[in-house]
């Protein structure tokens, strides 16, 4: 489990140059002035990832470089959730998904990729060096090796090994619905709620705006822990796990990928922002859509969206409490607690 990082508040929100609070469509928001760099990313691992992204943004680098460099930190971190040390599939193999998108609708992704430490960088190469958007499995690995990425052995982190050993005791393959209470058993679909009340989350998604006011996004994951071999989630699917429209805003998703895919989640959130909703209200609208589709099964799954609009406003919404996102801009480095549909 990623170590829970302390809530860091560099300075008070009010009265800071370039940071304004207000209300749009009935929800609170904070925003940086347009052109003031900002990065947001999912969960507490985002604090460390944002630091790397901020190094790029604060030295006038591009949002695209920032979102790649940022999530590479998490891919390298040997935790249970992202990268080669993450929770494996039910057969014991770590398979990785990632996507990246820039301000010009250029996008690239990889899915079901094995043995490569930085899937996000392979996704970027797919975007920049091929006529395609998505490469999967052996083909994605072949491309990565041809591009000079070393083939590495998977080495489960201690936590991932423990999670897998626990799961093997029952090898219980449940339907994609998470029973929030029962996921103590580390059920196959992430994010599951653990004994200590934290979510076992498997993705980092990041969105940034640079000094030029350009937006980019990235998303990288080991997917749902103990998934069927070959299962691919929302994270590498442009429009589901990630979407960027530089005229409007950007969104990334985390949670049960199947339910993000069926509503084209991130694209839908961006479309809501296009219609004038604040990032938080837009995320809430699509969470509501998922809840309407899932009916009583919505209790059993977690999905969360984070979004950033062209003016630097940011927000999120989740199905269940417990989700938070990391924010970094000129004045702040902190975790923001998300609102959620169910308020336990
Ligand atoms: N969205 C990811 C997937 O379904 C998992 C996660 O965010 O935890 O692959």
mmCIF file of C-alpha atoms and ligand atoms in Angstrom:
data_model
loop_
_atom_site.group_PDB
_atom_site.id
_atom_site.type_symbol
_atom_site.label_atom_id
_atom_site.label_comp_id
_atom_site.label_asym_id
_atom_site.label_seq_id
_atom_site.Cartn_x
_atom_site.Cartn_y
_atom_site.Cartn_z
ATOM 1 C CA UNK A 1 0.000 0.000 0.000
ATOM 2 C CA UNK A 2 1.297 3.399 -0.797
ATOM 3 C CA UNK A 3 2.309 5.105 2.396
ATOM 4 C CA UNK A 4 -0.276 7.708 3.324
ATOM 5 C CA UNK A 5 1.410 11.016 3.048
ATOM 6 C CA UNK A 6 0.753 13.807 5.402
ATOM 7 C CA UNK A 7 -1.577 16.494 4.328
ATOM 8 C CA UNK A 8 0.741 19.294 3.310
ATOM 9 C CA UNK A 9 -0.419 22.818 3.305
ATOM 10 C CA UNK A 10 2.220 25.227 2.182
ATOM 11 C CA UNK A 11 0.092 28.248 2.862
ATOM 12 C CA UNK A 12 -3.496 29.244 3.485
ATOM 13 C CA UNK A 13 -5.781 29.259 0.475
ATOM 14 C CA UNK A 14 -7.160 32.696 0.984
ATOM 15 C CA UNK A 15 -5.332 35.818 0.010
ATOM 16 C CA UNK A 16 -2.790 34.177 -2.250
ATOM 17 C CA UNK A 17 -1.764 35.864 -5.453
ATOM 18 C CA UNK A 18 -3.260 34.105 -8.441
ATOM 19 C CA UNK A 19 -5.511 31.824 -6.424
ATOM 20 C CA UNK A 20 -9.185 32.643 -6.231
ATOM 21 C CA UNK A 21 -12.162 30.836 -4.749
ATOM 22 C CA UNK A 22 -15.763 31.023 -5.845
ATOM 23 C CA UNK A 23 -18.797 29.117 -7.046
ATOM 24 C CA UNK A 24 -19.837 27.807 -10.459
ATOM 25 C CA UNK A 25 -22.995 25.755 -11.023
ATOM 26 C CA UNK A 26 -23.487 25.468 -7.295
ATOM 27 C CA UNK A 27 -20.126 23.946 -6.400
ATOM 28 C CA UNK A 28 -17.070 25.370 -4.735
ATOM 29 C CA UNK A 29 -13.878 25.657 -6.649
ATOM 30 C CA UNK A 30 -10.397 27.033 -6.520
ATOM 31 C CA UNK A 31 -8.506 28.108 -9.560
ATOM 32 C CA UNK A 32 -5.198 29.430 -10.722
ATOM 33 C CA UNK A 33 -5.223 32.228 -13.270
ATOM 34 C CA UNK A 34 -5.014 31.014 -16.834
ATOM 35 C CA UNK A 35 -1.446 30.329 -17.793
ATOM 36 C CA UNK A 36 -0.379 29.731 -14.221
ATOM 37 C CA UNK A 37 0.899 26.190 -14.102
ATOM 38 C CA UNK A 38 -0.955 23.613 -12.081
ATOM 39 C CA UNK A 39 -0.877 19.824 -11.770
ATOM 40 C CA UNK A 40 -3.397 17.495 -10.167
ATOM 41 C CA UNK A 41 -3.222 13.724 -9.799
ATOM 42 C CA UNK A 42 -5.169 10.898 -8.224
ATOM 43 C CA UNK A 43 -4.700 9.588 -4.697
ATOM 44 C CA UNK A 44 -1.938 10.328 -2.199
ATOM 45 C CA UNK A 45 0.801 8.937 -4.430
ATOM 46 C CA UNK A 46 0.103 12.058 -6.447
ATOM 47 C CA UNK A 47 2.025 14.224 -3.977
ATOM 48 C CA UNK A 48 5.373 12.657 -4.961
ATOM 49 C CA UNK A 49 4.390 12.454 -8.625
ATOM 50 C CA UNK A 50 3.313 16.109 -8.655
ATOM 51 C CA UNK A 51 6.703 17.132 -7.276
ATOM 52 C CA UNK A 52 8.401 15.740 -10.376
ATOM 53 C CA UNK A 53 5.768 17.273 -12.647
ATOM 54 C CA UNK A 54 6.172 20.598 -10.898
ATOM 55 C CA UNK A 55 9.904 20.636 -11.567
ATOM 56 C CA UNK A 56 9.042 20.611 -15.257
ATOM 57 C CA UNK A 57 6.179 23.119 -15.065
ATOM 58 C CA UNK A 58 7.948 25.601 -12.823
ATOM 59 C CA UNK A 59 10.902 25.779 -15.190
ATOM 60 C CA UNK A 60 8.655 26.627 -18.121
ATOM 61 C CA UNK A 61 8.462 23.030 -19.356
ATOM 62 C CA UNK A 62 5.489 21.628 -21.236
ATOM 63 C CA UNK A 63 2.453 20.035 -19.640
ATOM 64 C CA UNK A 64 3.176 16.952 -21.755
ATOM 65 C CA UNK A 65 6.673 16.517 -20.284
ATOM 66 C CA UNK A 66 5.273 17.192 -16.826
ATOM 67 C CA UNK A 67 2.590 14.493 -16.947
ATOM 68 C CA UNK A 68 5.061 11.938 -18.285
ATOM 69 C CA UNK A 69 7.809 12.715 -15.738
ATOM 70 C CA UNK A 70 5.266 12.935 -12.933
ATOM 71 C CA UNK A 71 3.715 9.494 -13.224
ATOM 72 C CA UNK A 72 7.113 7.883 -13.912
ATOM 73 C CA UNK A 73 7.807 8.470 -10.216
ATOM 74 C CA UNK A 74 4.882 6.223 -9.291
ATOM 75 C CA UNK A 75 5.839 3.647 -11.927
ATOM 76 C CA UNK A 76 9.293 3.425 -10.293
ATOM 77 C CA UNK A 77 8.082 3.292 -6.742
ATOM 78 C CA UNK A 78 7.711 -0.475 -6.224
ATOM 79 C CA UNK A 79 4.295 -0.272 -4.648
ATOM 80 C CA UNK A 80 1.359 -2.612 -4.951
ATOM 81 C CA UNK A 81 -0.540 -0.483 -7.381
ATOM 82 C CA UNK A 82 1.405 0.875 -10.331
ATOM 83 C CA UNK A 83 4.436 -0.446 -12.227
ATOM 84 C CA UNK A 84 6.279 -3.747 -12.293
ATOM 85 C CA UNK A 85 5.936 -4.379 -8.542
ATOM 86 C CA UNK A 86 2.157 -4.073 -8.566
ATOM 87 C CA UNK A 87 -0.667 -6.532 -7.903
ATOM 88 C CA UNK A 88 -0.552 -9.269 -10.544
ATOM 89 C CA UNK A 89 -3.403 -10.832 -12.489
ATOM 90 C CA UNK A 90 -4.976 -14.034 -11.196
ATOM 91 C CA UNK A 91 -2.226 -16.088 -12.900
ATOM 92 C CA UNK A 92 0.515 -14.105 -11.163
ATOM 93 C CA UNK A 93 1.576 -11.819 -14.024
ATOM 94 C CA UNK A 94 1.813 -8.042 -13.735
ATOM 95 C CA UNK A 95 0.278 -6.497 -16.858
ATOM 96 C CA UNK A 96 0.349 -2.750 -17.333
ATOM 97 C CA UNK A 97 -1.838 -0.167 -19.086
ATOM 98 C CA UNK A 98 -1.021 3.500 -19.753
ATOM 99 C CA UNK A 99 -2.140 6.455 -21.853
ATOM 100 C CA UNK A 100 -1.044 10.005 -22.590
ATOM 101 C CA UNK A 101 -2.680 12.908 -24.450
ATOM 102 C CA UNK A 102 -1.478 16.397 -25.342
ATOM 103 C CA UNK A 103 -3.042 19.741 -26.209
ATOM 104 C CA UNK A 104 -3.386 18.927 -29.901
ATOM 105 C CA UNK A 105 -5.467 15.738 -29.586
ATOM 106 C CA UNK A 106 -2.309 13.677 -30.072
ATOM 107 C CA UNK A 107 -2.616 10.570 -27.957
ATOM 108 C CA UNK A 108 -0.941 7.227 -27.407
ATOM 109 C CA UNK A 109 -1.507 4.211 -25.233
ATOM 110 C CA UNK A 110 -0.327 0.722 -24.369
ATOM 111 C CA UNK A 111 -2.284 -2.100 -22.799
ATOM 112 C CA UNK A 112 -1.531 -5.584 -21.470
ATOM 113 C CA UNK A 113 2.157 -4.683 -21.528
ATOM 114 C CA UNK A 114 4.563 -6.885 -19.571
ATOM 115 C CA UNK A 115 8.181 -6.446 -18.474
ATOM 116 C CA UNK A 116 8.556 -2.720 -19.143
ATOM 117 C CA UNK A 117 9.166 -0.320 -16.282
ATOM 118 C CA UNK A 118 7.714 2.829 -17.799
ATOM 119 C CA UNK A 119 4.572 2.097 -19.823
ATOM 120 C CA UNK A 120 3.786 5.830 -19.874
ATOM 121 C CA UNK A 121 6.929 6.522 -21.900
ATOM 122 C CA UNK A 122 6.076 3.716 -24.310
ATOM 123 C CA UNK A 123 2.607 5.257 -24.688
ATOM 124 C CA UNK A 124 4.267 8.573 -25.535
ATOM 125 C CA UNK A 125 6.456 6.872 -28.155
ATOM 126 C CA UNK A 126 3.359 5.263 -29.676
ATOM 127 C CA UNK A 127 1.894 8.765 -29.895
ATOM 128 C CA UNK A 128 5.013 10.373 -31.336
ATOM 129 C CA UNK A 129 6.559 7.653 -33.457
ATOM 130 C CA UNK A 130 3.756 5.545 -34.898
ATOM 131 C CA UNK A 131 0.677 6.268 -36.987
ATOM 132 C CA UNK A 132 -1.381 4.507 -34.311
ATOM 133 C CA UNK A 133 -2.941 5.374 -30.981
ATOM 134 C CA UNK A 134 -2.793 2.049 -29.166
ATOM 135 C CA UNK A 135 -0.491 -0.977 -29.040
ATOM 136 C CA UNK A 136 -1.196 -3.996 -26.875
ATOM 137 C CA UNK A 137 0.448 -7.109 -25.456
ATOM 138 C CA UNK A 138 3.345 -8.691 -27.308
ATOM 139 C CA UNK A 139 3.206 -6.023 -30.008
ATOM 140 C CA UNK A 140 3.501 -3.227 -27.471
ATOM 141 C CA UNK A 141 6.420 -5.002 -25.830
ATOM 142 C CA UNK A 142 8.130 -5.586 -29.184
ATOM 143 C CA UNK A 143 7.769 -1.897 -30.003
ATOM 144 C CA UNK A 144 9.116 -0.893 -26.576
ATOM 145 C CA UNK A 145 12.194 -3.078 -26.978
ATOM 146 C CA UNK A 146 12.790 -1.746 -30.485
ATOM 147 C CA UNK A 147 12.646 1.746 -28.989
ATOM 148 C CA UNK A 148 15.354 0.820 -26.492
ATOM 149 C CA UNK A 149 13.300 0.162 -23.375
ATOM 150 C CA UNK A 150 14.952 -2.660 -21.402
ATOM 151 C CA UNK A 151 12.940 -5.813 -20.802
ATOM 152 C CA UNK A 152 12.788 -6.288 -17.047
ATOM 153 C CA UNK A 153 11.768 -9.117 -14.781
ATOM 154 C CA UNK A 154 8.659 -8.489 -12.761
ATOM 155 C CA UNK A 155 9.428 -8.196 -9.072
ATOM 156 C CA UNK A 156 6.311 -8.000 -6.941
ATOM 157 C CA UNK A 157 6.532 -5.504 -4.106
ATOM 158 C CA UNK A 158 6.188 -7.012 -0.631
ATOM 159 C CA UNK A 159 2.664 -5.674 -0.380
ATOM 160 C CA UNK A 160 1.660 -7.015 -3.788
ATOM 161 C CA UNK A 161 3.113 -10.442 -2.926
ATOM 162 C CA UNK A 162 1.173 -10.460 0.338
ATOM 163 C CA UNK A 163 -2.006 -9.362 -1.430
ATOM 164 C CA UNK A 164 -1.589 -12.097 -4.026
ATOM 165 C CA UNK A 165 -0.810 -14.780 -1.421
ATOM 166 C CA UNK A 166 -3.943 -13.786 0.466
ATOM 167 C CA UNK A 167 -6.000 -13.839 -2.687
ATOM 168 C CA UNK A 168 -4.647 -17.286 -3.658
ATOM 169 C CA UNK A 169 -5.987 -18.788 -0.441
ATOM 170 C CA UNK A 170 -9.449 -18.606 -1.928
ATOM 171 C CA UNK A 171 -8.680 -17.755 -5.552
ATOM 172 C CA UNK A 172 -12.171 -16.421 -5.527
ATOM 173 C CA UNK A 173 -13.026 -14.816 -8.796
ATOM 174 C CA UNK A 174 -15.909 -12.480 -8.236
ATOM 175 C CA UNK A 175 -18.025 -10.644 -10.723
ATOM 176 C CA UNK A 176 -16.779 -7.145 -11.547
ATOM 177 C CA UNK A 177 -18.901 -5.713 -8.738
ATOM 178 C CA UNK A 178 -16.899 -4.949 -5.633
ATOM 179 C CA UNK A 179 -18.585 -5.609 -2.383
ATOM 180 C CA UNK A 180 -17.200 -2.710 -0.460
ATOM 181 C CA UNK A 181 -17.500 -4.517 2.875
ATOM 182 C CA UNK A 182 -16.131 -7.811 1.674
ATOM 183 C CA UNK A 183 -13.114 -6.485 -0.133
ATOM 184 C CA UNK A 184 -11.092 -7.048 3.012
ATOM 185 C CA UNK A 185 -10.366 -10.261 1.177
ATOM 186 C CA UNK A 186 -8.699 -8.211 -1.516
ATOM 187 C CA UNK A 187 -11.273 -9.104 -4.126
ATOM 188 C CA UNK A 188 -10.197 -9.049 -7.731
ATOM 189 C CA UNK A 189 -11.385 -5.659 -8.781
ATOM 190 C CA UNK A 190 -9.747 -2.525 -7.552
ATOM 191 C CA UNK A 191 -9.978 -0.275 -5.750
ATOM 192 C CA UNK A 192 -10.997 -2.383 -2.792
ATOM 193 C CA UNK A 193 -11.478 -1.116 0.716
ATOM 194 C CA UNK A 194 -8.870 -2.540 3.069
ATOM 195 C CA UNK A 195 -9.070 -3.408 6.765
ATOM 196 C CA UNK A 196 -7.613 -0.061 7.705
ATOM 197 C CA UNK A 197 -10.323 1.745 5.751
ATOM 198 C CA UNK A 198 -8.016 2.843 2.921
ATOM 199 C CA UNK A 199 -8.684 2.071 -0.710
ATOM 200 C CA UNK A 200 -6.462 -0.369 -2.521
ATOM 201 C CA UNK A 201 -6.113 1.763 -5.596
ATOM 202 C CA UNK A 202 -4.202 0.799 -8.674
ATOM 203 C CA UNK A 203 -3.857 3.865 -10.839
ATOM 204 C CA UNK A 204 -2.234 7.228 -11.040
ATOM 205 C CA UNK A 205 -3.883 9.717 -13.365
ATOM 206 C CA UNK A 206 -2.432 13.195 -13.803
ATOM 207 C CA UNK A 207 -3.491 16.407 -15.568
ATOM 208 C CA UNK A 208 -1.353 19.520 -15.933
ATOM 209 C CA UNK A 209 -1.519 23.003 -17.392
ATOM 210 C CA UNK A 210 1.729 24.758 -18.300
ATOM 211 C CA UNK A 211 2.803 28.417 -18.508
ATOM 212 C CA UNK A 212 1.384 28.625 -22.020
ATOM 213 C CA UNK A 213 -2.018 27.507 -20.762
ATOM 214 C CA UNK A 214 -1.742 24.162 -22.561
ATOM 215 C CA UNK A 215 -3.227 21.027 -21.043
ATOM 216 C CA UNK A 216 -1.973 17.423 -21.101
ATOM 217 C CA UNK A 217 -2.850 14.248 -19.218
ATOM 218 C CA UNK A 218 -1.446 10.825 -18.372
ATOM 219 C CA UNK A 219 -2.684 7.664 -16.744
ATOM 220 C CA UNK A 220 -0.776 4.493 -15.755
ATOM 221 C CA UNK A 221 -1.870 1.398 -13.889
ATOM 222 C CA UNK A 222 -1.493 -2.296 -13.218
ATOM 223 C CA UNK A 223 -5.269 -2.415 -13.555
ATOM 224 C CA UNK A 224 -7.540 -4.375 -11.293
ATOM 225 C CA UNK A 225 -5.660 -6.695 -8.953
ATOM 226 C CA UNK A 226 -6.182 -10.420 -9.677
ATOM 227 C CA UNK A 227 -8.009 -9.673 -12.894
ATOM 228 C CA UNK A 228 -8.468 -12.273 -15.648
ATOM 229 C CA UNK A 229 -5.403 -12.610 -17.822
ATOM 230 C CA UNK A 230 -5.775 -10.245 -20.752
ATOM 231 C CA UNK A 231 -8.216 -7.916 -19.019
ATOM 232 C CA UNK A 232 -7.741 -4.276 -19.956
ATOM 233 C CA UNK A 233 -9.397 -1.461 -18.018
ATOM 234 C CA UNK A 234 -10.274 2.120 -18.766
ATOM 235 C CA UNK A 235 -6.843 3.668 -18.198
ATOM 236 C CA UNK A 236 -5.339 3.068 -21.671
ATOM 237 C CA UNK A 237 -8.593 3.852 -23.483
ATOM 238 C CA UNK A 238 -8.641 7.438 -24.690
ATOM 239 C CA UNK A 239 -11.977 8.947 -23.718
ATOM 240 C CA UNK A 240 -12.522 6.492 -20.877
ATOM 241 C CA UNK A 241 -9.538 6.712 -18.499
ATOM 242 C CA UNK A 242 -8.215 9.987 -19.920
ATOM 243 C CA UNK A 243 -9.300 12.814 -22.175
ATOM 244 C CA UNK A 244 -7.888 16.237 -22.995
ATOM 245 C CA UNK A 245 -9.510 18.968 -25.072
ATOM 246 C CA UNK A 246 -7.285 22.007 -24.884
ATOM 247 C CA UNK A 247 -10.172 24.382 -25.561
ATOM 248 C CA UNK A 248 -12.194 23.054 -22.648
ATOM 249 C CA UNK A 249 -10.347 20.954 -20.081
ATOM 250 C CA UNK A 250 -9.114 17.500 -19.165
ATOM 251 C CA UNK A 251 -10.200 14.579 -17.018
ATOM 252 C CA UNK A 252 -8.739 11.305 -15.692
ATOM 253 C CA UNK A 253 -10.499 8.436 -13.988
ATOM 254 C CA UNK A 254 -9.678 5.881 -11.346
ATOM 255 C CA UNK A 255 -11.721 3.016 -10.000
ATOM 256 C CA UNK A 256 -13.577 0.208 -11.620
ATOM 257 C CA UNK A 257 -12.566 0.514 -15.246
ATOM 258 C CA UNK A 258 -15.465 -1.447 -16.695
ATOM 259 C CA UNK A 259 -17.889 1.161 -15.398
ATOM 260 C CA UNK A 260 -15.768 4.051 -16.603
ATOM 261 C CA UNK A 261 -15.594 2.562 -20.094
ATOM 262 C CA UNK A 262 -19.354 2.107 -20.452
ATOM 263 C CA UNK A 263 -19.982 5.843 -19.992
ATOM 264 C CA UNK A 264 -16.863 6.990 -21.900
ATOM 265 C CA UNK A 265 -16.131 8.593 -18.549
ATOM 266 C CA UNK A 266 -13.354 11.137 -19.060
ATOM 267 C CA UNK A 267 -14.667 12.330 -22.418
ATOM 268 C CA UNK A 268 -18.131 12.714 -20.934
ATOM 269 C CA UNK A 269 -16.763 14.827 -18.081
ATOM 270 C CA UNK A 270 -14.977 17.094 -20.571
ATOM 271 C CA UNK A 271 -18.223 17.459 -22.549
ATOM 272 C CA UNK A 272 -20.025 18.502 -19.360
ATOM 273 C CA UNK A 273 -17.365 21.169 -18.783
ATOM 274 C CA UNK A 274 -17.881 22.322 -22.379
ATOM 275 C CA UNK A 275 -21.505 22.906 -21.476
ATOM 276 C CA UNK A 276 -20.411 25.206 -18.678
ATOM 277 C CA UNK A 277 -20.272 22.980 -15.621
ATOM 278 C CA UNK A 278 -17.444 23.402 -13.139
ATOM 279 C CA UNK A 279 -14.964 20.493 -12.969
ATOM 280 C CA UNK A 280 -16.555 19.165 -9.784
ATOM 281 C CA UNK A 281 -20.101 19.446 -11.142
ATOM 282 C CA UNK A 282 -19.033 17.773 -14.396
ATOM 283 C CA UNK A 283 -17.418 14.866 -12.507
ATOM 284 C CA UNK A 284 -20.538 14.539 -10.348
ATOM 285 C CA UNK A 285 -22.818 14.388 -13.418
ATOM 286 C CA UNK A 286 -20.954 11.387 -14.826
ATOM 287 C CA UNK A 287 -20.722 9.671 -11.435
ATOM 288 C CA UNK A 288 -24.519 10.084 -11.240
ATOM 289 C CA UNK A 289 -24.813 8.507 -14.670
ATOM 290 C CA UNK A 290 -22.830 5.468 -13.501
ATOM 291 C CA UNK A 291 -24.974 5.226 -10.374
ATOM 292 C CA UNK A 292 -28.141 5.336 -12.460
ATOM 293 C CA UNK A 293 -26.852 2.519 -14.670
ATOM 294 C CA UNK A 294 -25.570 0.351 -11.821
ATOM 295 C CA UNK A 295 -28.609 0.884 -9.586
ATOM 296 C CA UNK A 296 -28.149 -0.919 -6.243
ATOM 297 C CA UNK A 297 -24.821 -2.365 -7.474
ATOM 298 C CA UNK A 298 -23.350 1.134 -7.288
ATOM 299 C CA UNK A 299 -22.808 0.480 -3.598
ATOM 300 C CA UNK A 300 -20.268 -2.164 -4.540
ATOM 301 C CA UNK A 301 -17.962 -0.177 -6.759
ATOM 302 C CA UNK A 302 -15.709 2.834 -6.521
ATOM 303 C CA UNK A 303 -15.119 5.249 -9.400
ATOM 304 C CA UNK A 304 -13.639 8.735 -9.146
ATOM 305 C CA UNK A 305 -12.910 11.456 -11.689
ATOM 306 C CA UNK A 306 -10.616 14.465 -11.371
ATOM 307 C CA UNK A 307 -10.880 17.337 -13.824
ATOM 308 C CA UNK A 308 -9.167 20.590 -14.693
ATOM 309 C CA UNK A 309 -10.625 23.223 -16.964
ATOM 310 C CA UNK A 310 -8.979 25.735 -19.257
ATOM 311 C CA UNK A 311 -9.121 28.421 -16.558
ATOM 312 C CA UNK A 312 -7.214 26.271 -14.096
ATOM 313 C CA UNK A 313 -10.280 25.380 -12.014
ATOM 314 C CA UNK A 314 -10.086 21.838 -10.672
ATOM 315 C CA UNK A 315 -12.423 19.431 -8.948
ATOM 316 C CA UNK A 316 -13.393 15.810 -8.446
ATOM 317 C CA UNK A 317 -16.243 13.530 -7.527
ATOM 318 C CA UNK A 318 -16.356 9.876 -6.434
ATOM 319 C CA UNK A 319 -18.958 7.224 -5.728
ATOM 320 C CA UNK A 320 -17.631 6.488 -2.231
ATOM 321 C CA UNK A 321 -15.810 8.591 0.334
ATOM 322 C CA UNK A 322 -12.090 8.037 0.778
ATOM 323 C CA UNK A 323 -10.922 9.367 -2.558
ATOM 324 C CA UNK A 324 -8.543 12.315 -2.620
ATOM 325 C CA UNK A 325 -6.385 13.999 -5.203
ATOM 326 C CA UNK A 326 -3.043 15.778 -4.995
ATOM 327 C CA UNK A 327 -2.715 19.395 -6.098
ATOM 328 C CA UNK A 328 0.423 21.367 -6.858
ATOM 329 C CA UNK A 329 0.571 24.953 -8.054
ATOM 330 C CA UNK A 330 2.596 28.027 -7.204
ATOM 331 C CA UNK A 331 1.056 28.310 -3.775
ATOM 332 C CA UNK A 332 -0.085 24.879 -2.774
ATOM 333 C CA UNK A 333 1.088 21.319 -2.359
ATOM 334 C CA UNK A 334 -1.654 19.335 -0.742
ATOM 335 C CA UNK A 335 -4.260 16.616 -0.859
ATOM 336 C CA UNK A 336 -7.840 17.601 -1.625
ATOM 337 C CA UNK A 337 -10.612 15.406 -0.232
ATOM 338 C CA UNK A 338 -13.175 14.544 -2.873
ATOM 339 C CA UNK A 339 -16.891 14.800 -2.376
ATOM 340 C CA UNK A 340 -18.747 11.562 -3.009
ATOM 341 C CA UNK A 341 -22.203 10.229 -3.779
ATOM 342 C CA UNK A 342 -22.355 8.056 -0.690
ATOM 343 C CA UNK A 343 -21.323 9.903 2.421
ATOM 344 C CA UNK A 344 -20.506 7.336 5.057
HETATM 345 N N1 LIG B 1 -9.158 2.105 -13.419
HETATM 346 C C1 LIG B 1 -8.232 1.021 -13.226
HETATM 347 C C2 LIG B 1 -8.699 -0.154 -14.033
HETATM 348 O O1 LIG B 1 -9.874 -0.490 -13.986
HETATM 349 C C3 LIG B 1 -8.042 0.600 -11.817
HETATM 350 C C4 LIG B 1 -7.910 1.666 -10.758
HETATM 351 O O2 LIG B 1 -8.050 2.838 -11.015
HETATM 352 O O3 LIG B 1 -7.686 1.316 -9.604
HETATM 353 O O4 LIG B 1 -7.875 -0.784 -14.655
#
